[in-house]
Amino acid sequence: MTKIAFDEKELEIKGYIPNRNRPDGPGKPIFNFPVTAKEAVKALYNKQSIWLPYGVENNVFCPSLIPDNIARGFILDATSANYTMETYGGKDMFGVEWVYVPVAGGSMEKPGNPHMLGDDVFDWKDKLTFPDIDAWDWDESARINKEWLDNGKANFFWFLNGMGFERLISFMGFENAAVALLDEEQEDDLKELFQALTDLHCRMVDKAVEAYGDGIVGFTVHDDWGSQRSPFFSAECAEKFLVPGMKQLTDHIKSKGMIADLHSCGHIEDRIESIIHGGWQSWTPMPMNNTKKLYEEYGDQIIIALIDEEDPSKTPEQQAIEFVDKYYSPEKPCIVGNYGGGILSDEYCKAMYKASRMK
């Protein structure tokens, strides 16, 4: 992309979007960008970044077409207004039943229901029914969402329920899922199950790309790997069971000209090398991870979303300029994280945007 000279007119605020971290607080300002947010995000992933993205450029696309999104209470598409806390919940695409919990803003598996796989994965082929994604009306979903996706933003199609460890938890509970990673007798069957899940998600990528075309720029896959304090499993387990399928999926996503983005919660900075081995182009860590250290050590291999909060001992402009100077360059880009962190003032966002444009 040809370099675009900065113009002070870009600092005009055109509007705001809600801050997902603090929905009752001020929103994030949208400036008079020289190109669309969608173009800027694509340039970012091509190491031709135009400015430092700060959370207004991307858009989450969770269509009601996917049963998981209704079950988990997370519909973000043209039909969102049709869903309420009362209509969320129900069965996901594998038939696991979920209950929406308003106070948590999300769903949990229905208490008391037996897990589909029970204590082990030996008979998964007999116990699990994989969804018939060809029966879903992708064409109708594309028609309904065509205008909604034509928003100038970088729309990412989300796989909400995970394709690896999270999905395994829904099949057999956390304790049994953790044991399955360690039980040598289950290893072959577990690898076969993860391969089948990978194949399914590759087919869903094909369907989504065919249906929504350039209305989407990439895919965000959920698979939480840790708790507040530490990863759920060792690097050896990650490399053995999860990385191969992830690499196959990310290679497939990128072969379609799409971006492969990972959402994985928990204190999992020690698994950054496995995330990179999985082929992910970006990862948004939660605040308990040392995102600035991750950027310094691995920012040339993966785009990291950094967490920053305003320092009252400095002016917003001073702090923003220092941040951009230390943690951002077009050749080694980053983004400012959407999950956790403080609310950044208009003054900070304006100074950060300008400094990154000038850089």
mmCIF file of N, CA and C in Angstrom, residues 142-151:
data_model
loop_
_atom_site.group_PDB
_atom_site.id
_atom_site.type_symbol
_atom_site.label_atom_id
_atom_site.label_comp_id
_atom_site.label_asym_id
_atom_site.label_seq_id
_atom_site.Cartn_x
_atom_site.Cartn_y
_atom_site.Cartn_z
ATOM 1 N N ALA A 142 -26.386 -15.091 4.330
ATOM 2 C CA ALA A 142 -25.609 -14.120 3.549
ATOM 3 C C ALA A 142 -26.507 -12.989 3.061
ATOM 4 N N ARG A 143 -27.720 -13.336 2.626
ATOM 5 C CA ARG A 143 -28.643 -12.313 2.133
ATOM 6 C C ARG A 143 -29.033 -11.356 3.255
ATOM 7 N N ILE A 144 -29.383 -11.919 4.419
ATOM 8 C CA ILE A 144 -29.826 -11.106 5.548
ATOM 9 C C ILE A 144 -28.705 -10.182 6.028
ATOM 10 N N ASN A 145 -27.472 -10.677 5.988
ATOM 11 C CA ASN A 145 -26.356 -9.934 6.589
ATOM 12 C C ASN A 145 -25.545 -9.112 5.601
ATOM 13 N N LYS A 146 -25.913 -9.103 4.340
ATOM 14 C CA LYS A 146 -25.124 -8.388 3.336
ATOM 15 C C LYS A 146 -24.949 -6.919 3.705
ATOM 16 N N GLU A 147 -26.038 -6.234 4.013
ATOM 17 C CA GLU A 147 -25.951 -4.809 4.350
ATOM 18 C C GLU A 147 -25.257 -4.619 5.696
ATOM 19 N N TRP A 148 -25.533 -5.509 6.654
ATOM 20 C CA TRP A 148 -24.938 -5.411 7.998
ATOM 21 C C TRP A 148 -23.413 -5.519 7.913
ATOM 22 N N LEU A 149 -22.918 -6.361 7.021
ATOM 23 C CA LEU A 149 -21.475 -6.554 6.873
ATOM 24 C C LEU A 149 -20.819 -5.446 6.044
ATOM 25 N N ASP A 150 -21.622 -4.686 5.322
ATOM 26 C CA ASP A 150 -21.086 -3.600 4.500
ATOM 27 C C ASP A 150 -20.963 -2.340 5.365
ATOM 28 N N ASN A 151 -20.063 -2.392 6.334
ATOM 29 C CA ASN A 151 -19.972 -1.341 7.353
ATOM 30 C C ASN A 151 -18.621 -0.628 7.368
#
